[in-house]
Amino acid sequence: MIEKFERANQPMTLKNPVVQELKEAGKRIIGFTCTNFPEEIVYAAGMIPVRAIGAPGLTGESGPLQPASQCFIARANMEMALGEGFSNLDGFVITNTCDMVQNFFSALEYYKPFPFYHFISRPNIAHSGPALKFFRYELDEFRKVVEAYAGKSISDADLSRAISVYNENRRLLKELYDLRGKGQKPLLSGSDFTKVIIASFYMDKETHNKLLKDYIQELKAGSGVDGVQVRVHLSGSTYPDTEMFDIIEELGGMVVSDDLCIGTRYFVNPVNEKINPMDALADRYLNKLACPCMHQDGKLDERYNFITAQIKQNRGQGVIFGLQRFCDTHLVDYQALRYRLEADNIPFLYHEVESTVGAGQLRTKLETFFEIVKGA
């Protein structure tokens, strides 16, 4: 039933049949970019948040509006906005992550007049009392502007229900993730897992949850994936499709774990359902699994410990860094992480991606890397 998820894998929302159906059903659609965005507040207001993750292939239309050193994801999102890719969105919201995303949002706000815009200033320091207090204030303000735009109040009960739906999605995605890596034999491929999680960015979460439950049962009754020779951990940010995973699998590899923005960084760390919902959302979205845009003490320790724990739990044999060109935050972290991997004798490969993954070069690198790993 993977085709039911593939149907929602079109990042141009105008061409995404699932988003179109939601729109035709009278739902307002709000775009966002980062895993640090509190989708539950939008969902609690009866609207659908959808994620902008770029799209393969660039036309160059956004070139004059953005620096040449802007990352592909920001440039691709801008091109979709300038064309018709996002023309069925009712609004767009970003959280403070990196300069690239902020530059994109500034240009978007000027050149694409959506009915609703908002910028959430999220601190870049986690596990800090003052930062959490500030972020809670920002989310309170966001709740107010969403209520004003939606024309309805958002009660704490509405928020709690939205949190429950999203937490169920996180739990199911984690269960699916474990089917990929924890057993002796993967029950699904890395590419199929990614199709499922990309679909979650464009579906109503309740619909996605129902499909996930059925899919998990189908996989548990299946025979798994044959021919896996090398099990790898994939580290990076966002890819608009599954090309990276497809090529790894063509060569006998399998992504059995990750710390991607379209992977674990999206669904680990559930929201606490036992405390005030706004307090819980502020805590979860500030203090969740560290990403490169954060700057608190111990961030690199947290990231490295998570990567090595995933490798151990899923019997990974090496790490592939598939990083976006010009993504300074990821590139800075990579320099520190690589030295720790070297010190622990964990094989790793660095590959830079942009509008595509550079299939020819990637295949050559992977063939060599897999031979090294198999000989280790």
Coordinates of C-alpha atoms in Angstrom, one line a residue:
M1 CA 0.0 0.0 0.0
I2 CA 3.0 2.3 -0.4
E3 CA 1.3 3.9 -3.4
K4 CA -1.2 5.5 -1.0
F5 CA 1.7 7.4 0.5
E6 CA 3.4 8.1 -2.8
R7 CA 0.3 9.9 -3.9
A8 CA 1.1 12.6 -1.4
N9 CA 4.8 12.9 -2.3
Q10 CA 4.5 15.9 -4.6
P11 CA 6.2 18.9 -2.9
M12 CA 4.5 21.4 -5.3
T13 CA 1.3 21.7 -3.3
L14 CA -0.7 22.8 -6.3
K15 CA 0.1 19.5 -8.0
N16 CA -0.3 17.4 -4.9
P17 CA -3.7 15.7 -5.2
V18 CA -4.0 15.1 -1.4
V19 CA -3.5 18.9 -0.7
Q20 CA -5.9 19.7 -3.5
E21 CA -8.6 17.4 -2.0
L22 CA -8.1 19.1 1.4
K23 CA -8.5 22.5 -0.2
E24 CA -11.6 21.4 -2.1
A25 CA -13.0 20.2 1.2
G26 CA -12.8 23.7 2.5
K27 CA -9.6 23.4 4.6
R28 CA -7.2 26.4 4.8
I29 CA -3.6 25.3 4.0
I30 CA -0.7 26.9 5.9
G31 CA 2.9 26.4 4.7
F32 CA 5.9 26.0 6.9
T33 CA 9.6 25.0 6.4
C34 CA 11.2 23.5 9.6
T35 CA 10.6 20.7 12.0
N36 CA 10.8 23.3 14.8
F37 CA 7.3 24.7 13.7
P38 CA 4.4 23.9 16.2
E39 CA 2.0 22.4 13.7
E40 CA -0.5 21.5 16.5
I41 CA -1.5 25.2 16.9
V42 CA -2.5 25.4 13.3
Y43 CA -4.2 22.0 13.3
A44 CA -6.2 22.9 16.5
A45 CA -7.7 25.8 14.5
G46 CA -9.1 23.4 11.9
M47 CA -6.4 24.3 9.3
I48 CA -3.8 22.0 7.7
P49 CA -0.1 22.7 8.0
V50 CA 2.0 21.5 5.0
R51 CA 5.7 21.5 4.7
A52 CA 7.8 23.2 2.0
I53 CA 10.8 21.0 1.3
G54 CA 11.9 22.2 -2.1
A55 CA 11.5 20.2 -5.4
P56 CA 14.0 18.7 -7.7
G57 CA 15.2 20.8 -10.7
L58 CA 15.6 24.6 -10.8
T59 CA 14.6 27.1 -13.4
G60 CA 16.7 30.0 -12.2
E61 CA 13.7 32.2 -11.8
S62 CA 14.5 33.1 -8.2
G63 CA 18.1 33.9 -9.0
P64 CA 17.9 37.7 -8.9
L65 CA 15.9 37.6 -5.6
Q66 CA 18.3 35.5 -3.6
P67 CA 22.1 35.3 -3.0
A68 CA 24.0 32.9 -5.2
S69 CA 25.1 31.2 -1.9
Q70 CA 21.5 30.5 -0.9
C71 CA 20.8 26.8 -0.3
F72 CA 18.9 24.8 -2.7
I73 CA 15.9 24.2 -0.4
A74 CA 15.4 28.0 0.0
R75 CA 15.9 28.7 -3.7
A76 CA 13.5 25.9 -4.8
N77 CA 10.8 27.0 -2.4
M78 CA 11.1 30.5 -3.7
E79 CA 10.8 29.4 -7.3
M80 CA 7.7 27.4 -6.4
A81 CA 6.2 30.5 -4.7
L82 CA 7.0 32.7 -7.7
G83 CA 5.4 30.2 -10.0
E84 CA 2.2 28.3 -9.2
G85 CA 3.7 25.6 -6.9
F86 CA 2.3 27.2 -3.7
S87 CA -0.7 29.0 -5.2
N88 CA -3.2 27.0 -3.2
L89 CA -1.6 27.9 0.1
D90 CA -3.5 30.4 2.3
G91 CA -0.6 31.4 4.4
F92 CA 3.0 30.8 5.4
V93 CA 4.8 30.7 8.7
I94 CA 8.5 30.1 9.6
T95 CA 10.4 29.7 12.8
N96 CA 13.8 31.3 13.3
T97 CA 16.3 28.7 12.1
C98 CA 19.0 29.9 9.8
D99 CA 19.8 32.9 7.7
M100 CA 18.8 31.1 4.5
V101 CA 15.3 30.4 5.7
Q102 CA 14.9 34.0 7.0
N103 CA 16.1 35.4 3.7
F104 CA 13.6 33.2 1.8
F105 CA 10.7 34.3 4.1
S106 CA 11.6 38.0 3.7
A107 CA 11.5 37.6 -0.1
L108 CA 8.4 35.5 0.0
E109 CA 6.5 38.0 2.1
Y110 CA 7.3 40.8 -0.4
Y111 CA 6.8 38.9 -3.7
K112 CA 4.0 36.5 -2.8
P113 CA 1.2 38.2 -0.9
F114 CA -0.5 35.3 0.9
P115 CA -3.4 36.3 3.1
F116 CA -1.6 35.1 6.3
Y117 CA 2.1 35.4 7.3
H118 CA 3.8 35.1 10.6
F119 CA 7.4 34.8 11.9
I120 CA 8.0 32.9 15.1
S121 CA 11.2 33.9 16.8
R122 CA 12.5 30.7 18.3
P123 CA 15.7 31.0 20.5
N124 CA 18.8 29.1 19.2
I125 CA 19.7 28.0 22.7
A126 CA 17.8 25.1 24.3
H127 CA 17.5 23.9 27.9
S128 CA 17.5 27.4 29.2
G129 CA 14.8 28.9 31.5
P130 CA 14.8 32.4 30.0
A131 CA 14.8 31.0 26.4
L132 CA 11.8 28.7 27.2
K133 CA 9.9 31.6 28.8
F134 CA 10.5 33.8 25.7
F135 CA 9.5 31.0 23.3
R136 CA 6.3 30.4 25.3
Y137 CA 5.5 34.1 24.8
E138 CA 6.1 33.7 21.1
L139 CA 3.8 30.7 20.9
D140 CA 1.1 32.6 22.8
E141 CA 1.3 35.4 20.3
F142 CA 1.2 32.9 17.4
R143 CA -1.9 31.3 18.9
K144 CA -3.6 34.7 18.9
V145 CA -2.8 35.5 15.3
V146 CA -4.0 32.1 14.2
E147 CA -7.2 32.6 16.1
A148 CA -7.7 35.9 14.4
Y149 CA -7.1 34.5 11.0
A150 CA -9.2 31.4 11.5
G151 CA -12.0 33.4 13.0
K152 CA -12.3 31.1 16.0
S153 CA -10.8 30.6 19.4
I154 CA -8.4 27.8 20.1
S155 CA -9.3 26.2 23.4
D156 CA -6.8 24.2 25.5
A157 CA -9.0 21.2 24.7
D158 CA -8.5 21.9 21.0
L159 CA -4.8 22.0 21.6
S160 CA -4.8 18.8 23.6
R161 CA -6.7 17.0 20.9
A162 CA -4.2 18.2 18.3
I163 CA -1.3 17.1 20.4
S164 CA -2.8 13.7 20.9
V165 CA -3.2 13.2 17.1
Y166 CA 0.3 14.4 16.4
N167 CA 1.8 12.2 19.2
E168 CA 0.1 9.2 17.8
N169 CA 1.7 10.0 14.4
R170 CA 5.1 10.3 16.1
R171 CA 4.6 7.0 17.9
L172 CA 3.6 5.2 14.6
L173 CA 6.5 6.7 12.7
K174 CA 8.9 5.5 15.4
E175 CA 7.4 2.0 15.2
L176 CA 7.8 2.1 11.4
Y177 CA 11.3 3.4 11.8
D178 CA 12.2 0.5 14.0
L179 CA 10.9 -2.0 11.5
R180 CA 13.5 -0.6 9.1
G181 CA 16.5 -1.1 11.3
K182 CA 16.2 -3.0 14.5
G183 CA 15.6 -6.5 13.2
Q184 CA 18.0 -8.9 11.5
K185 CA 16.3 -8.1 8.2
P186 CA 14.7 -4.7 7.3
L187 CA 11.0 -5.0 6.9
L188 CA 10.9 -2.0 4.6
S189 CA 13.4 0.0 2.6
G190 CA 14.8 3.4 3.5
S191 CA 13.2 4.9 0.4
D192 CA 9.8 3.6 1.3
F193 CA 10.1 4.9 4.9
T194 CA 11.0 8.3 3.5
K195 CA 7.9 8.3 1.2
V196 CA 5.8 7.7 4.2
I197 CA 7.3 10.5 6.2
I198 CA 7.1 13.0 3.3
A199 CA 3.4 12.0 2.9
S200 CA 2.9 13.0 6.5
F201 CA 3.8 16.6 5.6
Y202 CA 0.9 16.9 3.2
M203 CA -1.9 14.7 4.7
D204 CA -4.3 15.3 7.5
K205 CA -2.6 13.6 10.4
E206 CA -5.6 11.5 11.3
T207 CA -5.7 10.1 7.8
H208 CA -2.0 9.5 7.8
N209 CA -2.3 7.7 11.2
K210 CA -5.0 5.3 9.8
L211 CA -2.8 4.5 6.8
L212 CA 0.2 4.0 9.0
K213 CA -1.5 1.5 11.2
D214 CA -2.6 -0.6 8.2
Y215 CA 0.9 -0.3 6.6
I216 CA 2.7 -1.4 9.8
Q217 CA 0.5 -4.5 10.0
E218 CA 1.1 -5.3 6.3
L219 CA 4.9 -5.0 6.8
K220 CA 4.9 -7.2 9.9
A221 CA 3.2 -9.9 7.9
G222 CA 5.7 -9.6 5.0
S223 CA 9.0 -11.2 4.3
G224 CA 11.2 -8.0 4.4
V225 CA 13.9 -6.7 2.1
D226 CA 16.5 -9.0 0.6
G227 CA 20.0 -8.3 -0.7
V228 CA 21.1 -5.8 2.0
Q229 CA 24.9 -5.9 2.1
V230 CA 25.7 -2.6 4.0
R231 CA 23.7 -1.0 6.7
V232 CA 24.2 2.8 7.0
H233 CA 23.2 5.8 9.1
L234 CA 22.3 8.9 7.0
S235 CA 22.9 12.3 8.4
G236 CA 21.7 15.6 6.9
S237 CA 18.8 18.0 6.6
T238 CA 16.1 17.8 4.0
Y239 CA 15.7 16.1 0.6
P240 CA 12.7 16.8 -1.7
D241 CA 12.5 13.1 -2.9
T242 CA 14.0 9.7 -2.3
E243 CA 16.8 9.8 -4.9
M244 CA 19.6 9.5 -2.2
F245 CA 18.0 6.4 -0.7
D246 CA 17.2 4.9 -4.1
I247 CA 20.9 5.0 -5.2
I248 CA 22.1 3.6 -1.9
E249 CA 19.7 0.7 -2.3
E250 CA 20.7 0.1 -5.9
L251 CA 24.2 -0.6 -4.8
G252 CA 23.3 -3.0 -2.0
G253 CA 23.1 -0.5 0.9
M254 CA 20.3 0.3 3.2
V255 CA 19.6 3.4 5.3
V256 CA 18.6 1.7 8.6
S257 CA 18.8 4.9 10.8
D258 CA 19.1 8.6 10.4
D259 CA 19.2 12.1 12.0
L260 CA 17.5 13.9 9.2
C261 CA 15.0 16.8 9.2
I262 CA 12.8 14.5 7.1
G263 CA 13.5 11.7 9.5
T264 CA 14.0 11.3 13.2
R265 CA 14.3 15.0 13.9
Y266 CA 10.7 15.3 12.8
F267 CA 9.1 12.6 15.0
V268 CA 11.2 11.9 18.1
N269 CA 10.4 13.6 21.4
P270 CA 6.6 13.5 21.9
V271 CA 4.8 16.4 23.4
N272 CA 4.0 16.0 27.1
E273 CA 0.2 15.5 27.4
K274 CA 0.2 15.8 31.2
I275 CA 0.9 19.5 31.5
N276 CA -0.6 22.7 30.1
P277 CA -0.6 22.3 26.3
M278 CA 1.1 25.6 25.6
D279 CA 3.9 24.8 28.1
A280 CA 4.2 21.4 26.6
L281 CA 4.5 22.7 23.0
A282 CA 7.1 25.3 24.0
D283 CA 9.2 22.7 25.8
R284 CA 9.0 20.1 23.0
Y285 CA 9.8 22.5 20.1
L286 CA 12.6 24.2 21.9
N287 CA 14.3 21.3 23.6
K288 CA 13.7 18.4 21.2
L289 CA 16.5 16.5 19.5
A290 CA 19.3 19.1 18.7
C291 CA 19.7 20.3 15.2
P292 CA 22.7 22.2 13.7
C293 CA 20.9 25.6 14.0
M294 CA 21.1 25.3 17.8
H295 CA 24.1 26.7 19.8
Q296 CA 23.7 25.6 23.4
D297 CA 26.6 24.0 25.3
G298 CA 26.7 20.3 24.8
K299 CA 24.8 20.3 21.4
L300 CA 27.6 18.4 19.6
D301 CA 27.7 15.8 22.4
E302 CA 24.0 15.4 22.1
R303 CA 24.1 15.0 18.3
Y304 CA 27.0 12.6 18.3
N305 CA 25.6 10.5 21.1
F306 CA 22.3 10.2 19.2
I307 CA 24.1 9.2 16.0
T308 CA 26.2 6.5 17.7
A309 CA 23.2 5.2 19.6
Q310 CA 21.3 4.8 16.4
I311 CA 24.2 3.0 14.8
K312 CA 24.4 0.6 17.8
Q313 CA 20.7 0.0 18.0
N314 CA 20.3 -0.6 14.2
R315 CA 23.7 -2.3 13.7
G316 CA 24.9 0.4 11.3
Q317 CA 28.2 -0.1 9.6
G318 CA 29.0 3.5 8.7
V319 CA 27.7 7.0 8.3
I320 CA 26.8 8.9 5.2
F321 CA 26.7 12.7 5.4
G322 CA 24.4 13.9 2.6
L323 CA 24.6 17.7 3.2
Q324 CA 23.0 20.5 1.2
R325 CA 25.5 22.8 -0.5
F326 CA 25.8 26.2 1.3
C327 CA 24.1 24.8 4.5
D328 CA 26.6 26.4 6.9
T329 CA 25.0 25.1 10.1
H330 CA 25.3 21.5 9.0
L331 CA 28.7 22.0 7.5
V332 CA 30.1 23.5 10.7
D333 CA 28.7 20.6 12.7
Y334 CA 30.1 18.1 10.2
Q335 CA 33.7 19.2 10.9
A336 CA 33.4 18.4 14.6
L337 CA 31.4 15.2 14.1
R338 CA 33.8 13.7 11.5
Y339 CA 36.7 13.9 14.0
R340 CA 34.7 12.1 16.6
L341 CA 33.8 9.3 14.1
E342 CA 37.5 9.0 13.1
A343 CA 38.5 8.7 16.8
D344 CA 36.0 5.9 17.3
N345 CA 37.0 4.2 14.0
I346 CA 33.5 4.5 12.5
P347 CA 33.6 4.7 8.7
F348 CA 31.9 7.8 7.1
L349 CA 31.4 9.4 3.7
Y350 CA 30.7 13.0 2.9
H351 CA 28.6 13.9 -0.1
E352 CA 27.3 17.3 -1.1
V353 CA 23.8 17.6 -2.7
E354 CA 22.0 20.5 -4.4
S355 CA 19.1 20.4 -6.9
T356 CA 19.9 16.7 -7.3
V357 CA 22.1 14.3 -5.4
G358 CA 24.6 14.1 -8.3
A359 CA 23.9 10.5 -9.1
G360 CA 27.0 9.6 -11.1
Q361 CA 29.4 11.0 -8.5
L362 CA 27.4 9.6 -5.6
R363 CA 27.4 6.1 -7.1
T364 CA 31.2 6.2 -7.5
K365 CA 31.7 7.3 -3.9
L366 CA 29.3 4.8 -2.6
E367 CA 30.9 1.8 -4.4
T368 CA 34.2 2.7 -2.9
F369 CA 32.7 3.4 0.6
F370 CA 30.8 0.1 0.6
E371 CA 33.9 -1.9 -0.3
I372 CA 35.8 -0.2 2.6
V373 CA 32.9 -0.9 5.0
K374 CA 32.6 -4.6 3.9
G375 CA 36.3 -5.0 4.4
A376 CA 36.4 -3.5 7.8

